[in-house]
Amino acid sequence: MAKFSRIAIANRGEVAVRIIKACEEMGLETVLLHSEADINSRAFRMATKTICIGPAPTAESYLNIKANIDGALAGGAQAIHPGFGFLSENADFAEAVQKAGLTFIGPSAESIRSLGDKVHCKELAKRAGLPLVPGYQGENQTVAELIKQAEKIGYPVIVKAAAGGGGRGMKLIRDSADAAELIESAQREAQSAFGSPKVFLEKYLDRAKHIEFQVFGDSTGNVIHFFDRECSVQRRHQKIIEEATSPSLTDDLRRRMGEAACAIATLGKYKGAGTVEFLLQDGEFYLLEVNTRLQVEHPVTEEVLGVDLVKMQILTAEGNFVHDPKLIRSPRGHSIECRIYAENPYMGGVPSTGLLGRIEWPEGPGRRYEYGFSEGDTITSFYDPMIAKVIVWDESRSRAIQKMIRVLKDSIVFGVHTNIPYLIEILSHKEFVNGTMTTRFIETYFADALKEPELTESEKKMIESAMAELRGSPLASDPTTTSPWASFWRGV
């Protein structure tokens, strides 16, 4: 049984901060493996030790297996936590970590290959009798064969990267006219993002809900699930708002889907935190994929169950965690997570970069913030534009929605645009409030950019006062002055 005293973190941003906090509570030191662009980030300031592993481009730093392992060894770590994204689902990395004498905090390389490869996972699920969306996962990857298979499945068809995730390498083909172009585009994007051009096809379900189950395999290989999350609010196949538990499941459906999730994880000999994703339409569910890592939306599960999944990951990697049936609880209340992106909602969500000024996340009961940036940090164009996650908990779904809207309205991010106004519009929409939204919710109701509202007189005065305060200017006492900085106010 291993015993860690120092853990390396092969990641950045809010997930790096999340792991550092878990390690601190466990009395463990941390080594942040960071790029040149992330010097002086929040995680950089919090970690026990920091080691630069390369320049800003991810291929030369966060995706560089050798640089990460060399950094962990130089930092005196015994284990590496990969977070999510980057190398977190890379079986070669997990294997290389073990060969270097370190412990990979996650499933085995064998499990990642078995379940993380979307095509192999579907073959495994098919043999186990799990329901699958009709599709094609064959080895013939010529464009002509893929078009032939798409027509056999019937349009619309979605093409996905076999080694992908996060919406990368994913294209929706509505008819044969654009099939060749979209397939070739998906293959190029898959090669660029994941190092493999392999893709597969699925029938596109146009009224589906995205439901996922948090599974966890303990140190003995015993797999249980920690209930479900609904992630139907997606833009360009990327989740924006997640909640636990789903408002769409009956007790019977929840039981059957949970059993299916545990079955596929058990077949993959899974240890640690993972997520089994399904599509649900007309009362029938279909396996979508398995994510062999911690999920971005894991906090909503933690909030309704009172567990700490990152601590459990670390204890499992030490061979020191076994599920205790007495401590396995039922979900309590409801939790919602919103992803805060640095982007302009009034220009269709184009990324917004720059220096962060004043930031305020309003504290209060049932509120939680996961963020990797603080005042004075810079949002660059090198990485994902997500700057924070806001999580709320309350006794019912309706109260959690109202709490989230209030929290977002009271949040202040100064210096870049954010999607906060966009999130408030979504949370206030009747379909979201009723829980009837599908994965086409954004496409149907929020395809266009938001109309930028006129500032009220009180907001203009508040902006002037804040800007003057930042500049140390006497304008603070003259709130009527019109400032050219007014358009840089990003709070609500």
GROMACS .gro file of C-alpha atoms in nm:
model
  492
    1MET     CA    1   0.000   0.000   0.000
    2ALA     CA    2   0.146   0.334  -0.112
    3LYS     CA    3   0.161   0.638   0.112
    4PHE     CA    4   0.196   0.978  -0.049
    5SER     CA    5   0.349   1.288   0.104
    6ARG     CA    6   0.369   1.499  -0.214
    7ILE     CA    7   0.149   1.486  -0.525
    8ALA     CA    8   0.226   1.642  -0.865
    9ILE     CA    9  -0.056   1.806  -1.057
   10ALA     CA   10  -0.041   1.775  -1.435
   11ASN     CA   11  -0.298   2.044  -1.504
   12ARG     CA   12  -0.388   2.408  -1.456
   13GLY     CA   13  -0.669   2.649  -1.367
   14GLU     CA   14  -0.956   2.568  -1.136
   15VAL     CA   15  -0.904   2.191  -1.134
   16ALA     CA   16  -0.543   2.239  -1.021
   17VAL     CA   17  -0.671   2.459  -0.737
   18ARG     CA   18  -0.936   2.196  -0.651
   19ILE     CA   19  -0.669   1.926  -0.620
   20ILE     CA   20  -0.436   2.149  -0.417
   21LYS     CA   21  -0.718   2.218  -0.168
   22ALA     CA   22  -0.794   1.846  -0.130
   23CYS     CA   23  -0.425   1.773  -0.074
   24GLU     CA   24  -0.396   2.050   0.186
   25GLU     CA   25  -0.688   1.901   0.381
   26MET     CA   26  -0.513   1.565   0.373
   27GLY     CA   27  -0.180   1.712   0.489
   28LEU     CA   28  -0.012   1.650   0.152
   29GLU     CA   29   0.229   1.877  -0.034
   30THR     CA   30   0.182   1.957  -0.402
   31VAL     CA   31   0.398   2.018  -0.710
   32LEU     CA   32   0.230   2.221  -0.983
   33LEU     CA   33   0.357   2.130  -1.330
   34HIS     CA   34   0.282   2.447  -1.525
   35SER     CA   35   0.354   2.618  -1.854
   36GLU     CA   36   0.531   2.952  -1.896
   37ALA     CA   37   0.191   3.116  -1.954
   38ASP     CA   38   0.064   3.009  -1.611
   39ILE     CA   39   0.342   3.158  -1.401
   40ASN     CA   40   0.179   3.354  -1.119
   41SER     CA   41  -0.164   3.195  -1.168
   42ARG     CA   42  -0.375   3.118  -0.859
   43ALA     CA   43  -0.266   2.752  -0.858
   44PHE     CA   44   0.096   2.866  -0.898
   45ARG     CA   45   0.064   3.077  -0.585
   46MET     CA   46  -0.104   2.801  -0.385
   47ALA     CA   47   0.113   2.498  -0.466
   48THR     CA   48   0.391   2.389  -0.230
   49LYS     CA   49   0.635   2.373  -0.519
   50THR     CA   50   0.614   2.474  -0.886
   51ILE     CA   51   0.803   2.342  -1.187
   52CYS     CA   52   0.778   2.491  -1.535
   53ILE     CA   53   0.746   2.213  -1.793
   54GLY     CA   54   0.744   2.418  -2.115
   55PRO     CA   55   0.606   2.708  -2.315
   56ALA     CA   56   0.239   2.800  -2.354
   57PRO     CA   57   0.141   2.570  -2.646
   58THR     CA   58  -0.013   2.261  -2.488
   59ALA     CA   59   0.176   2.019  -2.712
   60GLU     CA   60   0.500   2.154  -2.562
   61SER     CA   61   0.387   2.154  -2.198
   62TYR     CA   62   0.059   2.010  -2.065
   63LEU     CA   63   0.043   1.738  -2.335
   64ASN     CA   64   0.414   1.654  -2.314
   65ILE     CA   65   0.429   1.320  -2.130
   66LYS     CA   66   0.805   1.322  -2.069
   67ALA     CA   67   0.807   1.682  -1.943
   68ASN     CA   68   0.529   1.609  -1.693
   69ILE     CA   69   0.697   1.296  -1.559
   70ASP     CA   70   1.040   1.460  -1.541
   71GLY     CA   71   0.881   1.751  -1.354
   72ALA     CA   72   0.707   1.524  -1.105
   73LEU     CA   73   1.028   1.333  -1.035
   74ALA     CA   74   1.231   1.653  -0.999
   75GLY     CA   75   0.970   1.787  -0.759
   76GLY     CA   76   0.995   1.483  -0.533
   77ALA     CA   77   0.634   1.367  -0.588
   78GLN     CA   78   0.522   1.007  -0.545
   79ALA     CA   79   0.207   1.039  -0.758
   80ILE     CA   80   0.054   1.247  -1.037
   81HIS     CA   81  -0.304   1.370  -1.045
   82PRO     CA   82  -0.401   1.453  -1.408
   83GLY     CA   83  -0.720   1.652  -1.333
   84PHE     CA   84  -0.946   1.655  -1.638
   85GLY     CA   85  -0.863   1.727  -2.002
   86PHE     CA   86  -0.502   1.725  -2.127
   87LEU     CA   87  -0.348   1.384  -2.037
   88SER     CA   88  -0.618   1.268  -1.795
   89GLU     CA   89  -0.754   1.001  -2.033
   90ASN     CA   90  -0.426   0.915  -2.204
   91ALA     CA   91  -0.343   0.549  -2.143
   92ASP     CA   92   0.017   0.598  -2.262
   93PHE     CA   93   0.064   0.866  -1.995
   94ALA     CA   94  -0.083   0.646  -1.720
   95GLU     CA   95   0.149   0.366  -1.829
   96ALA     CA   96   0.455   0.593  -1.847
   97VAL     CA   97   0.381   0.728  -1.498
   98GLN     CA   98   0.381   0.376  -1.356
   99LYS     CA   99   0.703   0.284  -1.542
  100ALA     CA  100   0.870   0.592  -1.390
  101GLY     CA  101   0.795   0.455  -1.043
  102LEU     CA  102   0.515   0.702  -0.976
  103THR     CA  103   0.144   0.637  -0.909
  104PHE     CA  104  -0.117   0.758  -1.156
  105ILE     CA  105  -0.418   0.891  -0.963
  106GLY     CA  106  -0.686   0.747  -1.187
  107PRO     CA  107  -0.782   0.417  -1.348
  108SER     CA  108  -0.524   0.179  -1.490
  109ALA     CA  109  -0.392   0.219  -1.843
  110GLU     CA  110  -0.581  -0.101  -1.928
  111SER     CA  111  -0.911   0.049  -1.809
  112ILE     CA  112  -0.851   0.372  -1.997
  113ARG     CA  113  -0.784   0.179  -2.318
  114SER     CA  114  -1.086  -0.041  -2.260
  115LEU     CA  115  -1.340   0.230  -2.174
  116GLY     CA  116  -1.184   0.560  -2.281
  117ASP     CA  117  -1.162   0.459  -2.645
  118LYS     CA  118  -1.518   0.531  -2.757
  119VAL     CA  119  -1.521   0.256  -3.019
  120HIS     CA  120  -1.380  -0.015  -2.793
  121CYS     CA  121  -1.616   0.090  -2.514
  122LYS     CA  122  -1.918   0.048  -2.741
  123GLU     CA  123  -1.798  -0.297  -2.848
  124LEU     CA  124  -1.762  -0.393  -2.482
  125ALA     CA  125  -2.107  -0.257  -2.401
  126LYS     CA  126  -2.260  -0.438  -2.698
  127ARG     CA  127  -2.121  -0.770  -2.578
  128ALA     CA  128  -2.269  -0.694  -2.234
  129GLY     CA  129  -2.612  -0.627  -2.384
  130LEU     CA  130  -2.623  -0.255  -2.296
  131PRO     CA  131  -2.843  -0.034  -2.516
  132LEU     CA  132  -2.649   0.164  -2.780
  133VAL     CA  133  -2.742   0.437  -3.024
  134PRO     CA  134  -2.749   0.285  -3.378
  135GLY     CA  135  -2.418   0.363  -3.547
  136TYR     CA  136  -2.094   0.251  -3.711
  137GLN     CA  137  -1.767   0.182  -3.529
  138GLY     CA  138  -1.582  -0.007  -3.803
  139GLU     CA  139  -1.214   0.000  -3.895
  140ASN     CA  140  -1.276   0.113  -4.253
  141GLN     CA  141  -1.221   0.487  -4.216
  142THR     CA  142  -1.236   0.593  -4.579
  143VAL     CA  143  -1.470   0.881  -4.645
  144ALA     CA  144  -1.661   0.674  -4.902
  145GLU     CA  145  -1.727   0.396  -4.649
  146LEU     CA  146  -1.829   0.641  -4.377
  147ILE     CA  147  -2.076   0.810  -4.613
  148LYS     CA  148  -2.215   0.468  -4.709
  149GLN     CA  149  -2.262   0.382  -4.342
  150ALA     CA  150  -2.418   0.723  -4.265
  151GLU     CA  151  -2.680   0.668  -4.535
  152LYS     CA  152  -2.745   0.321  -4.399
  153ILE     CA  153  -2.801   0.462  -4.047
  154GLY     CA  154  -3.017   0.744  -4.184
  155TYR     CA  155  -2.962   1.119  -4.151
  156PRO     CA  156  -2.913   1.316  -3.932
  157VAL     CA  157  -2.595   1.143  -3.821
  158ILE     CA  158  -2.326   1.267  -3.587
  159VAL     CA  159  -1.959   1.191  -3.648
  160LYS     CA  160  -1.731   1.179  -3.342
  161ALA     CA  161  -1.361   1.135  -3.267
  162ALA     CA  162  -1.293   0.784  -3.133
  163ALA     CA  163  -1.042   0.918  -2.881
  164GLY     CA  164  -1.223   1.245  -2.828
  165GLY     CA  165  -1.422   1.440  -2.576
  166GLY     CA  166  -1.541   1.790  -2.494
  167GLY     CA  167  -1.709   1.828  -2.832
  168ARG     CA  168  -1.377   1.827  -3.026
  169GLY     CA  169  -1.385   1.643  -3.358
  170MET     CA  170  -1.765   1.623  -3.350
  171LYS     CA  171  -1.980   1.719  -3.650
  172LEU     CA  172  -2.353   1.693  -3.720
  173ILE     CA  173  -2.438   1.571  -4.071
  174ARG     CA  174  -2.796   1.654  -4.161
  175ASP     CA  175  -2.793   1.522  -4.521
  176SER     CA  176  -2.562   1.376  -4.783
  177ALA     CA  177  -2.474   1.712  -4.941
  178ASP     CA  178  -2.219   1.808  -4.675
  179ALA     CA  179  -2.125   1.457  -4.559
  180ALA     CA  180  -1.780   1.432  -4.721
  181GLU     CA  181  -1.671   1.777  -4.609
  182LEU     CA  182  -1.787   1.728  -4.249
  183ILE     CA  183  -1.633   1.381  -4.217
  184GLU     CA  184  -1.298   1.506  -4.345
  185SER     CA  185  -1.319   1.804  -4.110
  186ALA     CA  186  -1.393   1.576  -3.812
  187GLN     CA  187  -1.099   1.351  -3.902
  188ARG     CA  188  -0.861   1.649  -3.925
  189GLU     CA  189  -0.980   1.789  -3.592
  190ALA     CA  190  -0.953   1.447  -3.425
  191GLN     CA  191  -0.596   1.410  -3.551
  192SER     CA  192  -0.505   1.757  -3.427
  193ALA     CA  193  -0.670   1.731  -3.084
  194PHE     CA  194  -0.620   1.363  -2.995
  195GLY     CA  195  -0.344   1.235  -3.220
  196SER     CA  196  -0.574   0.994  -3.407
  197PRO     CA  197  -0.802   1.062  -3.704
  198LYS     CA  198  -1.029   0.768  -3.618
  199VAL     CA  199  -1.399   0.856  -3.601
  200PHE     CA  200  -1.729   0.674  -3.561
  201LEU     CA  201  -2.089   0.746  -3.651
  202GLU     CA  202  -2.408   0.761  -3.446
  203LYS     CA  203  -2.770   0.829  -3.526
  204TYR     CA  204  -2.845   1.180  -3.404
  205LEU     CA  205  -3.124   1.181  -3.146
  206ASP     CA  206  -3.287   1.523  -3.180
  207ARG     CA  207  -3.505   1.515  -2.866
  208ALA     CA  208  -3.259   1.355  -2.627
  209LYS     CA  209  -3.156   1.443  -2.276
  210HIS     CA  210  -2.796   1.402  -2.161
  211ILE     CA  211  -2.788   1.204  -1.838
  212GLU     CA  212  -2.472   1.074  -1.672
  213PHE     CA  213  -2.389   0.861  -1.370
  214GLN     CA  214  -2.094   0.917  -1.141
  215VAL     CA  215  -1.930   0.578  -1.084
  216PHE     CA  216  -1.648   0.499  -0.845
  217GLY     CA  217  -1.438   0.184  -0.822
  218ASP     CA  218  -1.273   0.138  -0.483
  219SER     CA  219  -0.934  -0.013  -0.404
  220THR     CA  220  -1.075  -0.367  -0.431
  221GLY     CA  221  -1.243  -0.307  -0.769
  222ASN     CA  222  -1.592  -0.289  -0.621
  223VAL     CA  223  -1.792  -0.039  -0.831
  224ILE     CA  224  -2.090   0.162  -0.713
  225HIS     CA  225  -2.256   0.474  -0.850
  226PHE     CA  226  -2.310   0.810  -0.683
  227PHE     CA  227  -2.633   0.882  -0.868
  228ASP     CA  228  -2.695   1.097  -1.170
  229ARG     CA  229  -2.642   1.441  -1.320
  230GLU     CA  230  -2.830   1.609  -1.603
  231CYS     CA  231  -2.620   1.800  -1.857
  232SER     CA  232  -2.869   1.868  -2.137
  233VAL     CA  233  -2.784   2.238  -2.162
  234GLN     CA  234  -2.503   2.225  -2.417
  235ARG     CA  235  -2.364   2.461  -2.675
  236ARG     CA  236  -2.170   2.313  -2.966
  237HIS     CA  237  -2.171   1.980  -2.776
  238GLN     CA  238  -2.010   2.138  -2.469
  239LYS     CA  239  -2.191   2.151  -2.136
  240ILE     CA  240  -2.273   2.487  -1.983
  241ILE     CA  241  -2.506   2.407  -1.692
  242GLU     CA  242  -2.518   2.080  -1.497
  243GLU     CA  243  -2.733   1.966  -1.209
  244ALA     CA  244  -2.777   1.678  -0.966
  245THR     CA  245  -2.992   1.493  -0.966
  246SER     CA  246  -3.172   1.489  -1.301
  247PRO     CA  247  -3.530   1.620  -1.296
  248SER     CA  248  -3.610   1.376  -1.578
  249LEU     CA  249  -3.571   1.034  -1.416
  250THR     CA  250  -3.828   0.817  -1.244
  251ASP     CA  251  -3.707   0.593  -0.962
  252ASP     CA  252  -3.728   0.289  -1.191
  253LEU     CA  253  -3.535   0.457  -1.473
  254ARG     CA  254  -3.272   0.582  -1.229
  255ARG     CA  255  -3.227   0.229  -1.091
  256ARG     CA  256  -3.193   0.070  -1.437
  257MET     CA  257  -2.951   0.333  -1.568
  258GLY     CA  258  -2.744   0.313  -1.250
  259GLU     CA  259  -2.717  -0.064  -1.287
  260ALA     CA  260  -2.609  -0.027  -1.651
  261ALA     CA  261  -2.345   0.231  -1.551
  262CYS     CA  262  -2.198   0.001  -1.287
  263ALA     CA  263  -2.206  -0.294  -1.528
  264ILE     CA  264  -1.992  -0.123  -1.794
  265ALA     CA  265  -1.750   0.016  -1.532
  266THR     CA  266  -1.713  -0.330  -1.377
  267LEU     CA  267  -1.643  -0.483  -1.718
  268GLY     CA  268  -1.364  -0.227  -1.758
  269LYS     CA  269  -1.216  -0.325  -1.416
  270TYR     CA  270  -1.255   0.035  -1.311
  271LYS     CA  271  -1.091   0.198  -1.010
  272GLY     CA  272  -1.135   0.560  -0.908
  273ALA     CA  273  -1.377   0.827  -1.034
  274GLY     CA  274  -1.542   0.789  -1.373
  275THR     CA  275  -1.859   0.893  -1.550
  276VAL     CA  276  -2.091   0.688  -1.767
  277GLU     CA  277  -2.288   0.908  -2.006
  278PHE     CA  278  -2.625   0.824  -2.163
  279LEU     CA  279  -2.875   0.978  -2.401
  280LEU     CA  280  -3.238   0.950  -2.293
  281GLN     CA  281  -3.525   0.987  -2.537
  282ASP     CA  282  -3.888   0.869  -2.522
  283GLY     CA  283  -3.820   0.676  -2.202
  284GLU     CA  284  -3.536   0.472  -2.355
  285PHE     CA  285  -3.169   0.522  -2.268
  286TYR     CA  286  -2.856   0.455  -2.473
  287LEU     CA  287  -2.490   0.439  -2.369
  288LEU     CA  288  -2.303   0.740  -2.506
  289GLU     CA  289  -1.951   0.706  -2.365
  290VAL     CA  290  -1.743   0.657  -2.052
  291ASN     CA  291  -1.514   0.934  -1.925
  292THR     CA  292  -1.226   0.774  -1.737
  293ARG     CA  293  -1.147   1.072  -1.515
  294LEU     CA  294  -1.281   1.329  -1.275
  295GLN     CA  295  -1.557   1.528  -1.443
  296VAL     CA  296  -1.579   1.909  -1.459
  297GLU     CA  297  -1.926   1.889  -1.304
  298HIS     CA  298  -1.827   1.661  -1.014
  299PRO     CA  299  -1.910   1.931  -0.750
  300VAL     CA  300  -2.289   1.895  -0.795
  301THR     CA  301  -2.260   1.527  -0.700
  302GLU     CA  302  -2.047   1.620  -0.400
  303GLU     CA  303  -2.304   1.879  -0.292
  304VAL     CA  304  -2.606   1.644  -0.290
  305LEU     CA  305  -2.417   1.352  -0.135
  306GLY     CA  306  -2.166   1.518   0.098
  307VAL     CA  307  -1.867   1.328  -0.045
  308ASP     CA  308  -1.522   1.444  -0.160
  309LEU     CA  309  -1.441   1.266  -0.486
  310VAL     CA  310  -1.085   1.402  -0.513
  311LYS     CA  311  -0.993   1.276  -0.166
  312MET     CA  312  -1.147   0.941  -0.256
  313GLN     CA  313  -0.935   0.932  -0.573
  314ILE     CA  314  -0.616   0.989  -0.376
  315LEU     CA  315  -0.706   0.731  -0.110
  316THR     CA  316  -0.792   0.477  -0.381
  317ALA     CA  317  -0.457   0.535  -0.554
  318GLU     CA  318  -0.291   0.462  -0.218
  319GLY     CA  319  -0.491   0.137  -0.202
  320ASN     CA  320  -0.665   0.275   0.102
  321PHE     CA  321  -1.030   0.330   0.009
  322VAL     CA  322  -1.313   0.077   0.027
  323HIS     CA  323  -1.682   0.160  -0.011
  324ASP     CA  324  -1.858   0.146   0.324
  325PRO     CA  325  -2.225   0.052   0.268
  326LYS     CA  326  -2.317   0.230   0.593
  327LEU     CA  327  -2.190   0.562   0.456
  328ILE     CA  328  -2.349   0.544   0.112
  329ARG     CA  329  -2.625   0.801   0.115
  330SER     CA  330  -2.922   0.905  -0.094
  331PRO     CA  331  -2.910   1.247  -0.263
  332ARG     CA  332  -3.030   1.535  -0.049
  333GLY     CA  333  -3.172   1.853  -0.202
  334HIS     CA  334  -3.063   1.982  -0.542
  335SER     CA  335  -2.740   2.129  -0.682
  336ILE     CA  336  -2.670   2.331  -0.999
  337GLU     CA  337  -2.337   2.428  -1.155
  338CYS     CA  338  -2.279   2.707  -1.408
  339ARG     CA  339  -1.956   2.741  -1.605
  340ILE     CA  340  -1.833   3.100  -1.624
  341TYR     CA  341  -1.653   3.164  -1.953
  342ALA     CA  342  -1.451   3.467  -2.057
  343GLU     CA  343  -1.653   3.546  -2.367
  344ASN     CA  344  -1.883   3.813  -2.505
  345PRO     CA  345  -2.250   3.701  -2.495
  346TYR     CA  346  -2.348   4.004  -2.702
  347MET     CA  347  -2.121   3.897  -2.989
  348GLY     CA  348  -2.216   3.531  -3.012
  349GLY     CA  349  -1.975   3.412  -2.743
  350VAL     CA  350  -1.643   3.519  -2.896
  351PRO     CA  351  -1.358   3.472  -2.644
  352SER     CA  352  -1.262   3.770  -2.432
  353THR     CA  353  -0.904   3.798  -2.309
  354GLY     CA  354  -0.726   4.046  -2.090
  355LEU     CA  355  -0.627   4.148  -1.738
  356LEU     CA  356  -0.876   4.068  -1.462
  357GLY     CA  357  -0.961   4.359  -1.239
  358ARG     CA  358  -1.203   4.346  -0.950
  359ILE     CA  359  -1.365   4.005  -0.888
  360GLU     CA  360  -1.632   3.928  -0.629
  361TRP     CA  361  -1.808   3.595  -0.572
  362PRO     CA  362  -2.089   3.662  -0.319
  363GLU     CA  363  -2.061   3.433  -0.019
  364GLY     CA  364  -2.357   3.271   0.156
  365PRO     CA  365  -2.507   2.936   0.256
  366GLY     CA  366  -2.526   2.678  -0.023
  367ARG     CA  367  -2.279   2.861  -0.247
  368ARG     CA  368  -1.949   2.723  -0.374
  369TYR     CA  369  -1.694   2.863  -0.616
  370GLU     CA  370  -1.422   2.678  -0.806
  371TYR     CA  371  -1.187   2.918  -0.983
  372GLY     CA  372  -0.832   2.939  -1.106
  373PHE     CA  373  -0.802   3.313  -1.155
  374SER     CA  374  -0.784   3.606  -0.917
  375GLU     CA  375  -0.762   3.982  -0.953
  376GLY     CA  376  -0.451   4.075  -1.148
  377ASP     CA  377  -0.435   3.746  -1.341
  378THR     CA  378  -0.453   3.743  -1.719
  379ILE     CA  379  -0.697   3.548  -1.938
  380THR     CA  380  -0.494   3.441  -2.241
  381SER     CA  381  -0.591   3.288  -2.573
  382PHE     CA  382  -0.379   2.977  -2.512
  383TYR     CA  383  -0.632   2.774  -2.313
  384ASP     CA  384  -1.000   2.703  -2.249
  385PRO     CA  385  -1.177   3.031  -2.162
  386MET     CA  386  -1.354   2.888  -1.854
  387ILE     CA  387  -1.250   3.106  -1.559
  388ALA     CA  388  -1.472   2.968  -1.282
  389LYS     CA  389  -1.755   2.736  -1.183
  390VAL     CA  390  -2.038   2.856  -0.962
  391ILE     CA  391  -2.220   2.583  -0.768
  392VAL     CA  392  -2.529   2.623  -0.553
  393TRP     CA  393  -2.726   2.386  -0.332
  394ASP     CA  394  -3.077   2.420  -0.192
  395GLU     CA  395  -3.358   2.204  -0.066
  396SER     CA  396  -3.545   2.189  -0.399
  397ARG     CA  397  -3.469   2.240  -0.767
  398SER     CA  398  -3.682   2.555  -0.793
  399ARG     CA  399  -3.506   2.712  -0.495
  400ALA     CA  400  -3.167   2.616  -0.636
  401ILE     CA  401  -3.252   2.786  -0.967
  402GLN     CA  402  -3.357   3.106  -0.790
  403LYS     CA  403  -3.044   3.098  -0.575
  404MET     CA  404  -2.820   3.056  -0.880
  405ILE     CA  405  -2.983   3.351  -1.058
  406ARG     CA  406  -2.933   3.567  -0.748
  407VAL     CA  407  -2.570   3.458  -0.711
  408LEU     CA  408  -2.493   3.532  -1.077
  409LYS     CA  409  -2.655   3.874  -1.055
  410ASP     CA  410  -2.445   3.956  -0.750
  411SER     CA  411  -2.118   3.827  -0.899
  412ILE     CA  412  -1.868   4.079  -1.031
  413VAL     CA  413  -1.595   4.009  -1.286
  414PHE     CA  414  -1.420   4.319  -1.407
  415GLY     CA  415  -1.180   4.334  -1.700
  416VAL     CA  416  -1.318   4.080  -1.948
  417HIS     CA  417  -1.660   3.993  -2.080
  418THR     CA  418  -1.829   3.687  -1.926
  419ASN     CA  419  -2.126   3.470  -2.018
  420ILE     CA  420  -2.307   3.556  -1.691
  421PRO     CA  421  -2.595   3.740  -1.864
  422TYR     CA  422  -2.634   3.444  -2.100
  423LEU     CA  423  -2.655   3.199  -1.808
  424ILE     CA  424  -2.922   3.408  -1.635
  425GLU     CA  425  -3.135   3.407  -1.951
  426ILE     CA  426  -3.105   3.027  -1.975
  427LEU     CA  427  -3.190   2.969  -1.608
  428SER     CA  428  -3.497   3.190  -1.645
  429HIS     CA  429  -3.635   3.014  -1.954
  430LYS     CA  430  -3.955   2.818  -1.894
  431GLU     CA  431  -3.817   2.496  -2.042
  432PHE     CA  432  -3.523   2.499  -1.804
  433VAL     CA  433  -3.747   2.591  -1.513
  434ASN     CA  434  -3.980   2.302  -1.603
  435GLY     CA  435  -3.687   2.063  -1.654
  436THR     CA  436  -3.802   1.972  -2.006
  437MET     CA  437  -3.492   2.097  -2.192
  438THR     CA  438  -3.313   1.867  -2.438
  439THR     CA  439  -2.967   1.882  -2.596
  440ARG     CA  440  -3.117   2.110  -2.864
  441PHE     CA  441  -3.231   2.364  -2.605
  442ILE     CA  442  -2.955   2.618  -2.684
  443GLU     CA  443  -2.985   2.564  -3.058
  444THR     CA  444  -3.361   2.621  -3.043
  445TYR     CA  445  -3.386   2.920  -2.811
  446PHE     CA  446  -3.040   3.079  -2.785
  447ALA     CA  447  -2.884   3.048  -3.130
  448ASP     CA  448  -2.846   3.426  -3.161
  449ALA     CA  449  -2.629   3.658  -2.955
  450LEU     CA  450  -2.799   3.833  -2.666
  451LYS     CA  451  -2.916   4.187  -2.719
  452GLU     CA  452  -2.698   4.415  -2.510
  453PRO     CA  453  -2.911   4.601  -2.255
  454GLU     CA  454  -2.888   4.972  -2.193
  455LEU     CA  455  -2.712   5.060  -1.868
  456THR     CA  456  -2.924   5.227  -1.604
  457GLU     CA  457  -2.814   5.553  -1.448
  458SER     CA  458  -2.727   5.379  -1.121
  459GLU     CA  459  -2.514   5.125  -1.308
  460LYS     CA  460  -2.330   5.403  -1.491
  461LYS     CA  461  -2.257   5.573  -1.160
  462MET     CA  462  -2.136   5.246  -1.010
  463ILE     CA  463  -1.904   5.190  -1.306
  464GLU     CA  464  -1.762   5.538  -1.279
  465SER     CA  465  -1.702   5.497  -0.910
  466ALA     CA  466  -1.535   5.159  -0.950
  467MET     CA  467  -1.311   5.275  -1.233
  468ALA     CA  468  -1.212   5.585  -1.047
  469GLU     CA  469  -1.130   5.378  -0.740
  470LEU     CA  470  -0.911   5.150  -0.947
  471ARG     CA  471  -0.725   5.441  -1.097
  472GLY     CA  472  -0.697   5.621  -0.764
  473SER     CA  473  -0.860   5.915  -0.933
  474PRO     CA  474  -1.069   6.197  -0.783
  475LEU     CA  475  -1.344   6.084  -1.025
  476ALA     CA  476  -1.461   5.865  -0.736
  477SER     CA  477  -1.633   6.170  -0.597
  478ASP     CA  478  -1.782   6.269  -0.932
  479PRO     CA  479  -2.009   5.983  -1.040
  480THR     CA  480  -2.173   6.182  -1.317
  481THR     CA  481  -1.863   6.189  -1.535
  482THR     CA  482  -1.893   5.979  -1.850
  483SER     CA  483  -1.605   5.732  -1.869
  484PRO     CA  484  -1.467   5.564  -2.181
  485TRP     CA  485  -1.414   5.258  -1.959
  486ALA     CA  486  -1.787   5.209  -1.906
  487SER     CA  487  -1.812   4.936  -2.168
  488PHE     CA  488  -1.561   4.729  -1.975
  489TRP     CA  489  -1.801   4.663  -1.688
  490ARG     CA  490  -1.877   4.291  -1.704
  491GLY     CA  491  -2.084   4.221  -1.395
  492VAL     CA  492  -2.463   4.224  -1.400
   0.00000   0.00000   0.00000
